[in-house]
């Protein structure tokens, strides 16, 4: 299942053809020229729209890149592979493959760096990218609980906290290894990572 969301903009305003084209052309520019290539005029020209169209939807370059990258991160899916371990391995493999793409290598790191001094941009990243990708963790945990691999967690606040921790561990590990460390996420690494993550999940679920 993949969640699709419209870019953060004016509430209730329908998504136009230009709204769909601009994130795509922004990703093209990121792939071709990296962060320096995200110029306002170039984005408008690529999308075949006026610059005023961009100004109506996005306050600036950073916000436009966040929304373009958010659509990119909507691509990973979580098919039921029969076990929690296989599910984790599958989504990690997809996430790593996504981060190997040129438009994903520079865009996320650049906007995260920009957000260190911009609280509104940081919140946009959290809402547009982080929060809407947690559905993968929700889905995986629900399947594992249904199969009896994990016990149910009836308390909503505790469940939300667990989901957040799992997401942070998976996303943080893959981003650090690929974008910070510049090392491959190969099958051996994925198996080791999954084994360690599952060990923590089972221990936390069953208690001391």
mmCIF file with all atom_site columns, N, CA, C and O in Angstrom, residues 92 95 137 161-176 189 193 196-198 200-201 204:
data_model
loop_
_atom_site.group_PDB
_atom_site.id
_atom_site.type_symbol
_atom_site.label_atom_id
_atom_site.label_alt_id
_atom_site.label_comp_id
_atom_site.label_asym_id
_atom_site.label_entity_id
_atom_site.label_seq_id
_atom_site.pdbx_PDB_ins_code
_atom_site.Cartn_x
_atom_site.Cartn_y
_atom_site.Cartn_z
_atom_site.occupancy
_atom_site.B_iso_or_equiv
_atom_site.pdbx_formal_charge
_atom_site.auth_seq_id
_atom_site.auth_comp_id
_atom_site.auth_asym_id
_atom_site.auth_atom_id
_atom_site.pdbx_PDB_model_num
ATOM 1   N N  . UNK A 1 92  ? 13.703 -2.371 3.638  1.00 0.00 ? 92  UNK A N  1
ATOM 2   C CA . UNK A 1 92  ? 15.046 -1.794 3.723  1.00 0.00 ? 92  UNK A CA 1
ATOM 3   C C  . UNK A 1 92  ? 15.713 -1.812 2.351  1.00 0.00 ? 92  UNK A C  1
ATOM 4   O O  . UNK A 1 92  ? 16.372 -0.835 1.950  1.00 0.00 ? 92  UNK A O  1
ATOM 5   N N  . UNK A 1 95  ? 14.187 0.968  0.293  1.00 0.00 ? 95  UNK A N  1
ATOM 6   C CA . UNK A 1 95  ? 14.627 2.276  0.792  1.00 0.00 ? 95  UNK A CA 1
ATOM 7   C C  . UNK A 1 95  ? 16.061 2.565  0.352  1.00 0.00 ? 95  UNK A C  1
ATOM 8   O O  . UNK A 1 95  ? 16.386 3.667  -0.088 1.00 0.00 ? 95  UNK A O  1
ATOM 9   N N  . UNK A 1 137 ? 5.528  1.030  8.739  1.00 0.00 ? 137 UNK A N  1
ATOM 10  C CA . UNK A 1 137 ? 5.766  0.377  10.033 1.00 0.00 ? 137 UNK A CA 1
ATOM 11  C C  . UNK A 1 137 ? 4.450  -0.109 10.626 1.00 0.00 ? 137 UNK A C  1
ATOM 12  O O  . UNK A 1 137 ? 4.359  -1.232 11.142 1.00 0.00 ? 137 UNK A O  1
ATOM 13  N N  . UNK A 1 161 ? 4.466  5.317  20.007 1.00 0.00 ? 161 UNK A N  1
ATOM 14  C CA . UNK A 1 161 ? 5.866  5.504  20.401 1.00 0.00 ? 161 UNK A CA 1
ATOM 15  C C  . UNK A 1 161 ? 6.745  4.401  19.818 1.00 0.00 ? 161 UNK A C  1
ATOM 16  O O  . UNK A 1 161 ? 7.843  4.661  19.315 1.00 0.00 ? 161 UNK A O  1
ATOM 17  N N  . UNK A 1 162 ? 6.253  3.159  19.849 1.00 0.00 ? 162 UNK A N  1
ATOM 18  C CA . UNK A 1 162 ? 7.002  2.037  19.292 1.00 0.00 ? 162 UNK A CA 1
ATOM 19  C C  . UNK A 1 162 ? 7.184  2.199  17.789 1.00 0.00 ? 162 UNK A C  1
ATOM 20  O O  . UNK A 1 162 ? 8.277  1.969  17.252 1.00 0.00 ? 162 UNK A O  1
ATOM 21  N N  . UNK A 1 163 ? 6.122  2.589  17.099 1.00 0.00 ? 163 UNK A N  1
ATOM 22  C CA . UNK A 1 163 ? 6.201  2.806  15.656 1.00 0.00 ? 163 UNK A CA 1
ATOM 23  C C  . UNK A 1 163 ? 7.247  3.873  15.332 1.00 0.00 ? 163 UNK A C  1
ATOM 24  O O  . UNK A 1 163 ? 8.050  3.717  14.410 1.00 0.00 ? 163 UNK A O  1
ATOM 25  N N  . UNK A 1 164 ? 7.232  4.952  16.105 1.00 0.00 ? 164 UNK A N  1
ATOM 26  C CA . UNK A 1 164 ? 8.213  6.016  15.883 1.00 0.00 ? 164 UNK A CA 1
ATOM 27  C C  . UNK A 1 164 ? 9.643  5.547  16.082 1.00 0.00 ? 164 UNK A C  1
ATOM 28  O O  . UNK A 1 164 ? 10.539 5.893  15.296 1.00 0.00 ? 164 UNK A O  1
ATOM 29  N N  . UNK A 1 165 ? 9.870  4.743  17.113 1.00 0.00 ? 165 UNK A N  1
ATOM 30  C CA . UNK A 1 165 ? 11.215 4.227  17.375 1.00 0.00 ? 165 UNK A CA 1
ATOM 31  C C  . UNK A 1 165 ? 11.680 3.294  16.255 1.00 0.00 ? 165 UNK A C  1
ATOM 32  O O  . UNK A 1 165 ? 12.832 3.372  15.809 1.00 0.00 ? 165 UNK A O  1
ATOM 33  N N  . UNK A 1 166 ? 10.781 2.416  15.796 1.00 0.00 ? 166 UNK A N  1
ATOM 34  C CA . UNK A 1 166 ? 11.146 1.492  14.720 1.00 0.00 ? 166 UNK A CA 1
ATOM 35  C C  . UNK A 1 166 ? 11.491 2.276  13.457 1.00 0.00 ? 166 UNK A C  1
ATOM 36  O O  . UNK A 1 166 ? 12.500 2.003  12.793 1.00 0.00 ? 166 UNK A O  1
ATOM 37  N N  . UNK A 1 167 ? 10.655 3.255  13.127 1.00 0.00 ? 167 UNK A N  1
ATOM 38  C CA . UNK A 1 167 ? 10.915 4.065  11.933 1.00 0.00 ? 167 UNK A CA 1
ATOM 39  C C  . UNK A 1 167 ? 12.261 4.774  12.046 1.00 0.00 ? 167 UNK A C  1
ATOM 40  O O  . UNK A 1 167 ? 13.052 4.795  11.093 1.00 0.00 ? 167 UNK A O  1
ATOM 41  N N  . UNK A 1 168 ? 12.525 5.369  13.209 1.00 0.00 ? 168 UNK A N  1
ATOM 42  C CA . UNK A 1 168 ? 13.797 6.078  13.404 1.00 0.00 ? 168 UNK A CA 1
ATOM 43  C C  . UNK A 1 168 ? 14.989 5.147  13.238 1.00 0.00 ? 168 UNK A C  1
ATOM 44  O O  . UNK A 1 168 ? 16.005 5.522  12.634 1.00 0.00 ? 168 UNK A O  1
ATOM 45  N N  . UNK A 1 169 ? 14.873 3.931  13.764 1.00 0.00 ? 169 UNK A N  1
ATOM 46  C CA . UNK A 1 169 ? 15.987 2.985  13.677 1.00 0.00 ? 169 UNK A CA 1
ATOM 47  C C  . UNK A 1 169 ? 16.243 2.547  12.237 1.00 0.00 ? 169 UNK A C  1
ATOM 48  O O  . UNK A 1 169 ? 17.387 2.511  11.773 1.00 0.00 ? 169 UNK A O  1
ATOM 49  N N  . UNK A 1 170 ? 15.170 2.231  11.522 1.00 0.00 ? 170 UNK A N  1
ATOM 50  C CA . UNK A 1 170 ? 15.336 1.766  10.144 1.00 0.00 ? 170 UNK A CA 1
ATOM 51  C C  . UNK A 1 170 ? 15.822 2.892  9.253  1.00 0.00 ? 170 UNK A C  1
ATOM 52  O O  . UNK A 1 170 ? 16.835 2.761  8.552  1.00 0.00 ? 170 UNK A O  1
ATOM 53  N N  . UNK A 1 171 ? 15.098 4.012  9.254  1.00 0.00 ? 171 UNK A N  1
ATOM 54  C CA . UNK A 1 171 ? 15.462 5.136  8.384  1.00 0.00 ? 171 UNK A CA 1
ATOM 55  C C  . UNK A 1 171 ? 16.833 5.686  8.754  1.00 0.00 ? 171 UNK A C  1
ATOM 56  O O  . UNK A 1 171 ? 17.662 5.961  7.874  1.00 0.00 ? 171 UNK A O  1
ATOM 57  N N  . UNK A 1 172 ? 17.081 5.834  10.051 1.00 0.00 ? 172 UNK A N  1
ATOM 58  C CA . UNK A 1 172 ? 18.369 6.388  10.486 1.00 0.00 ? 172 UNK A CA 1
ATOM 59  C C  . UNK A 1 172 ? 19.543 5.527  10.075 1.00 0.00 ? 172 UNK A C  1
ATOM 60  O O  . UNK A 1 172 ? 20.566 6.026  9.599  1.00 0.00 ? 172 UNK A O  1
ATOM 61  N N  . UNK A 1 173 ? 19.399 4.215  10.235 1.00 0.00 ? 173 UNK A N  1
ATOM 62  C CA . UNK A 1 173 ? 20.499 3.310  9.890  1.00 0.00 ? 173 UNK A CA 1
ATOM 63  C C  . UNK A 1 173 ? 20.785 3.324  8.398  1.00 0.00 ? 173 UNK A C  1
ATOM 64  O O  . UNK A 1 173 ? 21.955 3.386  7.966  1.00 0.00 ? 173 UNK A O  1
ATOM 65  N N  . UNK A 1 174 ? 19.732 3.282  7.577  1.00 0.00 ? 174 UNK A N  1
ATOM 66  C CA . UNK A 1 174 ? 19.935 3.231  6.125  1.00 0.00 ? 174 UNK A CA 1
ATOM 67  C C  . UNK A 1 174 ? 20.469 4.556  5.604  1.00 0.00 ? 174 UNK A C  1
ATOM 68  O O  . UNK A 1 174 ? 21.382 4.587  4.768  1.00 0.00 ? 174 UNK A O  1
ATOM 69  N N  . UNK A 1 175 ? 19.913 5.666  6.084  1.00 0.00 ? 175 UNK A N  1
ATOM 70  C CA . UNK A 1 175 ? 20.400 6.983  5.646  1.00 0.00 ? 175 UNK A CA 1
ATOM 71  C C  . UNK A 1 175 ? 21.862 7.169  6.047  1.00 0.00 ? 175 UNK A C  1
ATOM 72  O O  . UNK A 1 175 ? 22.678 7.645  5.248  1.00 0.00 ? 175 UNK A O  1
ATOM 73  N N  . UNK A 1 176 ? 22.205 6.797  7.279  1.00 0.00 ? 176 UNK A N  1
ATOM 74  C CA . UNK A 1 176 ? 23.591 6.969  7.726  1.00 0.00 ? 176 UNK A CA 1
ATOM 75  C C  . UNK A 1 176 ? 24.550 6.122  6.899  1.00 0.00 ? 176 UNK A C  1
ATOM 76  O O  . UNK A 1 176 ? 25.610 6.589  6.483  1.00 0.00 ? 176 UNK A O  1
ATOM 77  N N  . UNK A 1 189 ? 24.416 -6.995 4.864  1.00 0.00 ? 189 UNK A N  1
ATOM 78  C CA . UNK A 1 189 ? 24.140 -5.929 5.836  1.00 0.00 ? 189 UNK A CA 1
ATOM 79  C C  . UNK A 1 189 ? 22.672 -5.946 6.233  1.00 0.00 ? 189 UNK A C  1
ATOM 80  O O  . UNK A 1 189 ? 22.332 -5.796 7.407  1.00 0.00 ? 189 UNK A O  1
ATOM 81  N N  . UNK A 1 193 ? 21.328 -6.408 9.970  1.00 0.00 ? 193 UNK A N  1
ATOM 82  C CA . UNK A 1 193 ? 20.517 -5.331 10.553 1.00 0.00 ? 193 UNK A CA 1
ATOM 83  C C  . UNK A 1 193 ? 19.162 -5.864 11.004 1.00 0.00 ? 193 UNK A C  1
ATOM 84  O O  . UNK A 1 193 ? 18.686 -5.569 12.106 1.00 0.00 ? 193 UNK A O  1
ATOM 85  N N  . UNK A 1 196 ? 19.409 -7.954 14.231 1.00 0.00 ? 196 UNK A N  1
ATOM 86  C CA . UNK A 1 196 ? 19.601 -7.138 15.432 1.00 0.00 ? 196 UNK A CA 1
ATOM 87  C C  . UNK A 1 196 ? 18.322 -6.390 15.791 1.00 0.00 ? 196 UNK A C  1
ATOM 88  O O  . UNK A 1 196 ? 17.934 -6.306 16.966 1.00 0.00 ? 196 UNK A O  1
ATOM 89  N N  . UNK A 1 197 ? 17.632 -5.850 14.776 1.00 0.00 ? 197 UNK A N  1
ATOM 90  C CA . UNK A 1 197 ? 16.381 -5.140 15.031 1.00 0.00 ? 197 UNK A CA 1
ATOM 91  C C  . UNK A 1 197 ? 15.332 -6.076 15.604 1.00 0.00 ? 197 UNK A C  1
ATOM 92  O O  . UNK A 1 197 ? 14.645 -5.743 16.578 1.00 0.00 ? 197 UNK A O  1
ATOM 93  N N  . UNK A 1 198 ? 15.206 -7.268 15.027 1.00 0.00 ? 198 UNK A N  1
ATOM 94  C CA . UNK A 1 198 ? 14.220 -8.226 15.523 1.00 0.00 ? 198 UNK A CA 1
ATOM 95  C C  . UNK A 1 198 ? 14.535 -8.667 16.943 1.00 0.00 ? 198 UNK A C  1
ATOM 96  O O  . UNK A 1 198 ? 13.626 -8.880 17.752 1.00 0.00 ? 198 UNK A O  1
ATOM 97  N N  . UNK A 1 200 ? 15.824 -6.883 19.251 1.00 0.00 ? 200 UNK A N  1
ATOM 98  C CA . UNK A 1 200 ? 15.337 -5.822 20.139 1.00 0.00 ? 200 UNK A CA 1
ATOM 99  C C  . UNK A 1 200 ? 13.828 -5.783 20.217 1.00 0.00 ? 200 UNK A C  1
ATOM 100 O O  . UNK A 1 200 ? 13.258 -5.590 21.299 1.00 0.00 ? 200 UNK A O  1
ATOM 101 N N  . UNK A 1 201 ? 13.149 -5.985 19.105 1.00 0.00 ? 201 UNK A N  1
ATOM 102 C CA . UNK A 1 201 ? 11.693 -5.956 19.086 1.00 0.00 ? 201 UNK A CA 1
ATOM 103 C C  . UNK A 1 201 ? 11.100 -7.078 19.948 1.00 0.00 ? 201 UNK A C  1
ATOM 104 O O  . UNK A 1 201 ? 10.167 -6.860 20.726 1.00 0.00 ? 201 UNK A O  1
ATOM 105 N N  . UNK A 1 204 ? 11.796 -6.409 23.647 1.00 0.00 ? 204 UNK A N  1
ATOM 106 C CA . UNK A 1 204 ? 10.935 -5.333 24.169 1.00 0.00 ? 204 UNK A CA 1
ATOM 107 C C  . UNK A 1 204 ? 9.500  -5.812 24.327 1.00 0.00 ? 204 UNK A C  1
ATOM 108 O O  . UNK A 1 204 ? 8.783  -5.425 25.260 1.00 0.00 ? 204 UNK A O  1
#
